[in-house]
PDB file of C-alpha atoms in Angstrom:
ATOM      1  CA  MET A   1      94.816  73.361  82.649  1.00 53.00           C
ATOM      2  CA  ASN A   2      96.468  74.150  85.973  1.00 67.00           C
ATOM      3  CA  HIS A   3      98.549  71.327  87.439  1.00 78.00           C
ATOM      4  CA  GLN A   4      99.409  72.960  90.755  1.00 90.00           C
ATOM      5  CA  PRO A   5      97.188  72.415  93.802  1.00 96.00           C
ATOM      6  CA  ALA A   6      94.727  75.218  94.534  1.00 98.00           C
ATOM      7  CA  LEU A   7      95.650  77.600  97.344  1.00 98.00           C
ATOM      8  CA  GLN A   8      92.412  76.620  99.123  1.00 98.00           C
ATOM      9  CA  ASP A   9      93.357  72.921  99.042  1.00 97.00           C
ATOM     10  CA  ILE A  10      96.811  73.610 100.480  1.00 97.00           C
ATOM     11  CA  ILE A  11      95.990  76.237 103.107  1.00 96.00           C
ATOM     12  CA  ALA A  12      92.426  75.466 104.248  1.00 96.00           C
ATOM     13  CA  PRO A  13      91.167  72.040 103.136  1.00 96.00           C
ATOM     14  CA  GLU A  14      88.738  72.162 106.099  1.00 95.00           C
ATOM     15  CA  GLY A  15      87.282  75.535 105.024  1.00 95.00           C
ATOM     16  CA  ILE A  16      83.536  76.186 105.333  1.00 95.00           C
ATOM     17  CA  CYS A  17      83.302  79.581 103.590  1.00 96.00           C
ATOM     18  CA  PHE A  18      80.407  79.755 101.105  1.00 98.00           C
ATOM     19  CA  GLY A  19      82.678  81.070  98.381  1.00 98.00           C
ATOM     20  CA  CYS A  20      85.777  78.947  98.819  1.00 97.00           C
ATOM     21  CA  GLY A  21      85.238  76.321 101.501  1.00 97.00           C
ATOM     22  CA  ALA A  22      85.848  72.760 100.349  1.00 95.00           C
ATOM     23  CA  GLN A  23      83.722  71.504 103.247  1.00 96.00           C
ATOM     24  CA  ASN A  24      80.630  73.573 102.399  1.00 97.00           C
ATOM     25  CA  PRO A  25      78.421  71.315 100.256  1.00 96.00           C
ATOM     26  CA  GLN A  26      76.175  74.243  99.238  1.00 97.00           C
ATOM     27  CA  GLY A  27      79.104  76.551  98.485  1.00 98.00           C
ATOM     28  CA  LEU A  28      80.882  77.604  95.313  1.00 98.00           C
ATOM     29  CA  ARG A  29      84.198  75.940  96.235  1.00 98.00           C
ATOM     30  CA  ILE A  30      86.318  78.274  94.119  1.00 98.00           C
ATOM     31  CA  LYS A  31      89.937  77.355  93.397  1.00 98.00           C
ATOM     32  CA  SER A  32      92.661  80.011  93.149  1.00 99.00           C
ATOM     33  CA  TYR A  33      96.137  79.527  91.661  1.00 98.00           C
ATOM     34  CA  TRP A  34      99.279  81.564  91.150  1.00 98.00           C
ATOM     35  CA  ASP A  35      99.438  82.543  87.475  1.00 98.00           C
ATOM     36  CA  SER A  36     102.532  81.677  85.444  1.00 96.00           C
ATOM     37  CA  ASP A  37     103.540  85.377  85.591  1.00 97.00           C
ATOM     38  CA  ASN A  38     104.001  85.008  89.392  1.00 95.00           C
ATOM     39  CA  ILE A  39     102.216  88.340  89.878  1.00 97.00           C
ATOM     40  CA  HIS A  40      98.551  87.448  89.523  1.00 99.00           C
ATOM     41  CA  VAL A  41      96.365  84.870  91.214  1.00 99.00           C
ATOM     42  CA  VAL A  42      93.778  83.440  88.820  1.00 99.00           C
ATOM     43  CA  MET A  43      90.584  81.406  88.928  1.00 99.00           C
ATOM     44  CA  THR A  44      87.662  80.458  86.693  1.00 99.00           C
ATOM     45  CA  HIS A  45      83.998  79.934  87.490  1.00 99.00           C
ATOM     46  CA  ARG A  46      80.919  79.071  85.453  1.00 98.00           C
ATOM     47  CA  PRO A  47      77.843  80.496  87.236  1.00 98.00           C
ATOM     48  CA  GLU A  48      74.850  78.193  87.561  1.00 97.00           C
ATOM     49  CA  ALA A  49      71.441  79.422  86.388  1.00 97.00           C
ATOM     50  CA  CYS A  50      70.308  80.016  89.991  1.00 97.00           C
ATOM     51  CA  PHE A  51      72.820  82.907  90.127  1.00 98.00           C
ATOM     52  CA  SER A  52      71.008  84.969  87.487  1.00 98.00           C
ATOM     53  CA  GLY A  53      70.240  88.557  88.428  1.00 97.00           C
ATOM     54  CA  TRP A  54      68.241  89.230  85.285  1.00 96.00           C
ATOM     55  CA  PRO A  55      67.470  86.850  82.432  1.00 97.00           C
ATOM     56  CA  GLY A  56      70.789  86.007  80.800  1.00 98.00           C
ATOM     57  CA  LEU A  57      72.891  88.027  83.256  1.00 99.00           C
ATOM     58  CA  VAL A  58      74.954  87.055  86.287  1.00 99.00           C
ATOM     59  CA  TYR A  59      73.737  88.356  89.667  1.00 99.00           C
ATOM     60  CA  GLY A  60      76.026  91.135  90.900  1.00 98.00           C
ATOM     61  CA  GLY A  61      76.107  89.622  94.388  1.00 99.00           C
ATOM     62  CA  LEU A  62      77.725  86.477  92.999  1.00 99.00           C
ATOM     63  CA  ILE A  63      80.361  88.598  91.298  1.00 99.00           C
ATOM     64  CA  ALA A  64      81.011  90.353  94.628  1.00 99.00           C
ATOM     65  CA  CYS A  65      81.343  86.980  96.387  1.00 99.00           C
ATOM     66  CA  LEU A  66      83.837  85.721  93.800  1.00 99.00           C
ATOM     67  CA  VAL A  67      85.876  88.935  93.973  1.00 99.00           C
ATOM     68  CA  ASP A  68      85.835  88.891  97.799  1.00 99.00           C
ATOM     69  CA  CYS A  69      87.009  85.297  98.209  1.00 99.00           C
ATOM     70  CA  HIS A  70      89.494  85.307  95.340  1.00 99.00           C
ATOM     71  CA  SER A  71      91.010  88.631  96.417  1.00 99.00           C
ATOM     72  CA  ASN A  72      91.358  87.370  99.991  1.00 98.00           C
ATOM     73  CA  TRP A  73      93.266  84.322  98.725  1.00 98.00           C
ATOM     74  CA  THR A  74      95.470  86.651  96.701  1.00 99.00           C
ATOM     75  CA  ALA A  75      96.290  88.648  99.848  1.00 98.00           C
ATOM     76  CA  MET A  76      97.050  85.492 101.860  1.00 97.00           C
ATOM     77  CA  ALA A  77      99.216  83.974  99.110  1.00 97.00           C
ATOM     78  CA  SER A  78     101.129  87.239  98.894  1.00 97.00           C
ATOM     79  CA  HIS A  79     101.804  87.233 102.657  1.00 96.00           C
ATOM     80  CA  TYR A  80     103.158  83.680 102.518  1.00 97.00           C
ATOM     81  CA  ARG A  81     105.368  84.586  99.555  1.00 96.00           C
ATOM     82  CA  ALA A  82     106.635  87.808 101.177  1.00 95.00           C
ATOM     83  CA  GLU A  83     107.710  85.776 104.216  1.00 95.00           C
ATOM     84  CA  GLY A  84     109.464  83.194 102.040  1.00 97.00           C
ATOM     85  CA  ARG A  85     107.073  80.471 103.195  1.00 97.00           C
ATOM     86  CA  ALA A  86     105.177  77.902 101.191  1.00 96.00           C
ATOM     87  CA  PRO A  87     101.391  78.354 101.264  1.00 96.00           C
ATOM     88  CA  GLY A  88     100.030  76.576 104.321  1.00 94.00           C
ATOM     89  CA  ALA A  89     103.356  76.552 106.198  1.00 96.00           C
ATOM     90  CA  LEU A  90     103.068  76.915 109.961  1.00 95.00           C
ATOM     91  CA  PRO A  91     102.239  79.112 111.692  1.00 94.00           C
ATOM     92  CA  PRO A  92      99.062  79.581 109.658  1.00 93.00           C
ATOM     93  CA  LEU A  93      97.946  83.000 108.537  1.00 94.00           C
ATOM     94  CA  ASP A  94      94.593  84.390 107.492  1.00 94.00           C
ATOM     95  CA  CYS A  95      93.059  87.624 106.279  1.00 96.00           C
ATOM     96  CA  VAL A  96      89.573  89.090 106.577  1.00 96.00           C
ATOM     97  CA  THR A  97      87.839  91.608 104.355  1.00 97.00           C
ATOM     98  CA  GLY A  98      88.282  95.185 105.552  1.00 97.00           C
ATOM     99  CA  SER A  99      86.488  96.759 102.606  1.00 98.00           C
ATOM    100  CA  LEU A 100      85.118  95.418  99.353  1.00 98.00           C
ATOM    101  CA  GLY A 101      84.819  97.725  96.373  1.00 99.00           C
ATOM    102  CA  ILE A 102      83.271  96.586  93.092  1.00 99.00           C
ATOM    103  CA  LYS A 103      82.834  98.591  89.923  1.00 99.00           C
ATOM    104  CA  TYR A 104      80.422  96.894  87.534  1.00 99.00           C
ATOM    105  CA  ILE A 105      81.677  97.905  84.091  1.00 99.00           C
ATOM    106  CA  LYS A 106      79.483  95.874  81.725  1.00 98.00           C
ATOM    107  CA  PRO A 107      76.693  93.328  82.202  1.00 98.00           C
ATOM    108  CA  THR A 108      78.164  89.875  82.839  1.00 99.00           C
ATOM    109  CA  PRO A 109      76.463  87.282  80.633  1.00 99.00           C
ATOM    110  CA  MET A 110      75.376  83.873  81.891  1.00 98.00           C
ATOM    111  CA  GLY A 111      76.701  80.833  80.061  1.00 96.00           C
ATOM    112  CA  GLU A 112      80.300  82.051  79.965  1.00 97.00           C
ATOM    113  CA  ILE A 113      83.220  80.942  82.064  1.00 98.00           C
ATOM    114  CA  LEU A 114      84.253  83.881  84.230  1.00 99.00           C
ATOM    115  CA  ARG A 115      87.973  84.497  84.662  1.00 99.00           C
ATOM    116  CA  LEU A 116      89.219  86.392  87.688  1.00 99.00           C
ATOM    117  CA  ARG A 117      92.708  87.852  87.756  1.00 99.00           C
ATOM    118  CA  ALA A 118      93.912  89.493  90.976  1.00 99.00           C
ATOM    119  CA  ARG A 119      97.110  91.143  92.139  1.00 99.00           C
ATOM    120  CA  VAL A 120      98.370  92.910  95.232  1.00 99.00           C
ATOM    121  CA  GLU A 121      98.483  96.646  94.592  1.00 98.00           C
ATOM    122  CA  GLY A 122     100.073  97.601  97.909  1.00 96.00           C
ATOM    123  CA  GLU A 123     100.651  96.670 101.533  1.00 93.00           C
ATOM    124  CA  LEU A 124     100.827  98.716 104.698  1.00 92.00           C
ATOM    125  CA  GLY A 125     101.361  96.772 107.897  1.00 91.00           C
ATOM    126  CA  ARG A 126      98.592  94.185 108.197  1.00 94.00           C
ATOM    127  CA  LYS A 127      96.553  95.737 105.359  1.00 97.00           C
ATOM    128  CA  THR A 128      96.749  94.568 101.754  1.00 98.00           C
ATOM    129  CA  ARG A 129      95.083  96.262  98.794  1.00 99.00           C
ATOM    130  CA  VAL A 130      94.040  93.845  96.032  1.00 99.00           C
ATOM    131  CA  ILE A 131      92.838  94.685  92.521  1.00 99.00           C
ATOM    132  CA  CYS A 132      90.711  91.963  90.909  1.00 99.00           C
ATOM    133  CA  GLU A 133      89.529  91.914  87.293  1.00 99.00           C
ATOM    134  CA  VAL A 134      86.509  89.860  86.215  1.00 99.00           C
ATOM    135  CA  TYR A 135      86.299  88.783  82.579  1.00 99.00           C
ATOM    136  CA  ALA A 136      83.557  87.071  80.593  1.00 99.00           C
ATOM    137  CA  GLY A 137      85.428  85.891  77.524  1.00 97.00           C
ATOM    138  CA  ASP A 138      87.749  88.771  76.633  1.00 97.00           C
ATOM    139  CA  THR A 139      85.434  91.426  78.082  1.00 99.00           C
ATOM    140  CA  LEU A 140      86.244  93.091  81.403  1.00 99.00           C
ATOM    141  CA  THR A 141      82.878  93.186  83.196  1.00 99.00           C
ATOM    142  CA  ALA A 142      83.798  94.098  86.782  1.00 99.00           C
ATOM    143  CA  LEU A 143      86.726  95.451  88.757  1.00 99.00           C
ATOM    144  CA  GLY A 144      87.326  94.897  92.452  1.00 99.00           C
ATOM    145  CA  ASP A 145      89.442  97.226  94.592  1.00 99.00           C
ATOM    146  CA  SER A 146      89.453  95.846  98.112  1.00 98.00           C
ATOM    147  CA  LEU A 147      91.344  95.893 101.385  1.00 98.00           C
ATOM    148  CA  PHE A 148      92.191  92.791 103.427  1.00 98.00           C
ATOM    149  CA  VAL A 149      93.490  92.735 106.988  1.00 97.00           C
ATOM    150  CA  ARG A 150      95.814  90.049 108.288  1.00 96.00           C
ATOM    151  CA  VAL A 151      94.486  88.550 111.512  1.00 94.00           C
ATOM    152  CA  ASP A 152      95.771  86.244 114.217  1.00 86.00           C
ATOM    153  CA  VAL A 153      94.281  82.826 113.434  1.00 82.00           C
ATOM    154  CA  GLY A 154      94.087  81.835 117.119  1.00 78.00           C
ATOM    155  CA  HIS A 155      92.287  85.055 118.038  1.00 75.00           C
ATOM    156  CA  LEU A 156      89.892  84.607 115.130  1.00 76.00           C
ATOM    157  CA  ALA A 157      89.105  81.025 116.185  1.00 75.00           C
ATOM    158  CA  GLN A 158      88.549  82.029 119.835  1.00 76.00           C
ATOM    159  CA  ASN A 159      86.115  84.746 118.862  1.00 76.00           C
ATOM    160  CA  SER A 160      84.161  82.654 116.382  1.00 73.00           C
ATOM    161  CA  ARG A 161      80.666  81.873 117.691  1.00 64.00           C
ATOM    162  CA  ALA A 162      80.241  78.530 115.921  1.00 51.00           C
ATOM    163  CA  THR A 163      82.747  75.775 115.332  1.00 51.00           C
ATOM    164  CA  SER A 164      81.172  75.239 111.931  1.00 44.00           C
ATOM    165  CA  VAL A 165      78.480  77.061 110.024  1.00 40.00           C
ATOM    166  CA  LEU A 166      77.262  73.619 109.008  1.00 42.00           C
ATOM    167  CA  ASP A 167      76.635  72.776 112.700  1.00 42.00           C
ATOM    168  CA  THR A 168      74.381  75.766 113.342  1.00 40.00           C
ATOM    169  CA  ASP A 169      70.618  75.885 113.036  1.00 41.00           C
ATOM    170  CA  MET A 170      70.057  78.359 110.223  1.00 35.00           C
ATOM    171  CA  ALA A 171      66.258  77.964 110.136  1.00 35.00           C
TER     172      ALA A 171
END
């Protein structure tokens, strides 16, 4: 059991992202934590039956969502750490997905707790490469290799079309 607060709860308790936003009632609300090795960021998730892609198997799009959000949190946590700042310290920082690569290695079975383990593989300026492993039990089922770009939070907020996805008419 992890006794530290989740990165999402520290940095973005008002988040509305489908994958990680605490304020999205329909979302997954993932929670990411620094691992005890201080290299990896880890999380667990048990997919609900509605996320089946085939009977008994997890939908690949859900795996991509988990890898995307968790890897982004890994990139952000790494930036805070590299600057010697506690997660959530002002000024805030954020990253967006530049590219998302997923290699599906084995079918991911439903009914298992998925473990994601991510680490920063390299940084160049505002870009961070993150490798994310997805396990069902002890079996590696997917591997993410993605790029995240650090963005100016104020600029991102100014260019956002909606103040909240929950306030928009999605019908």
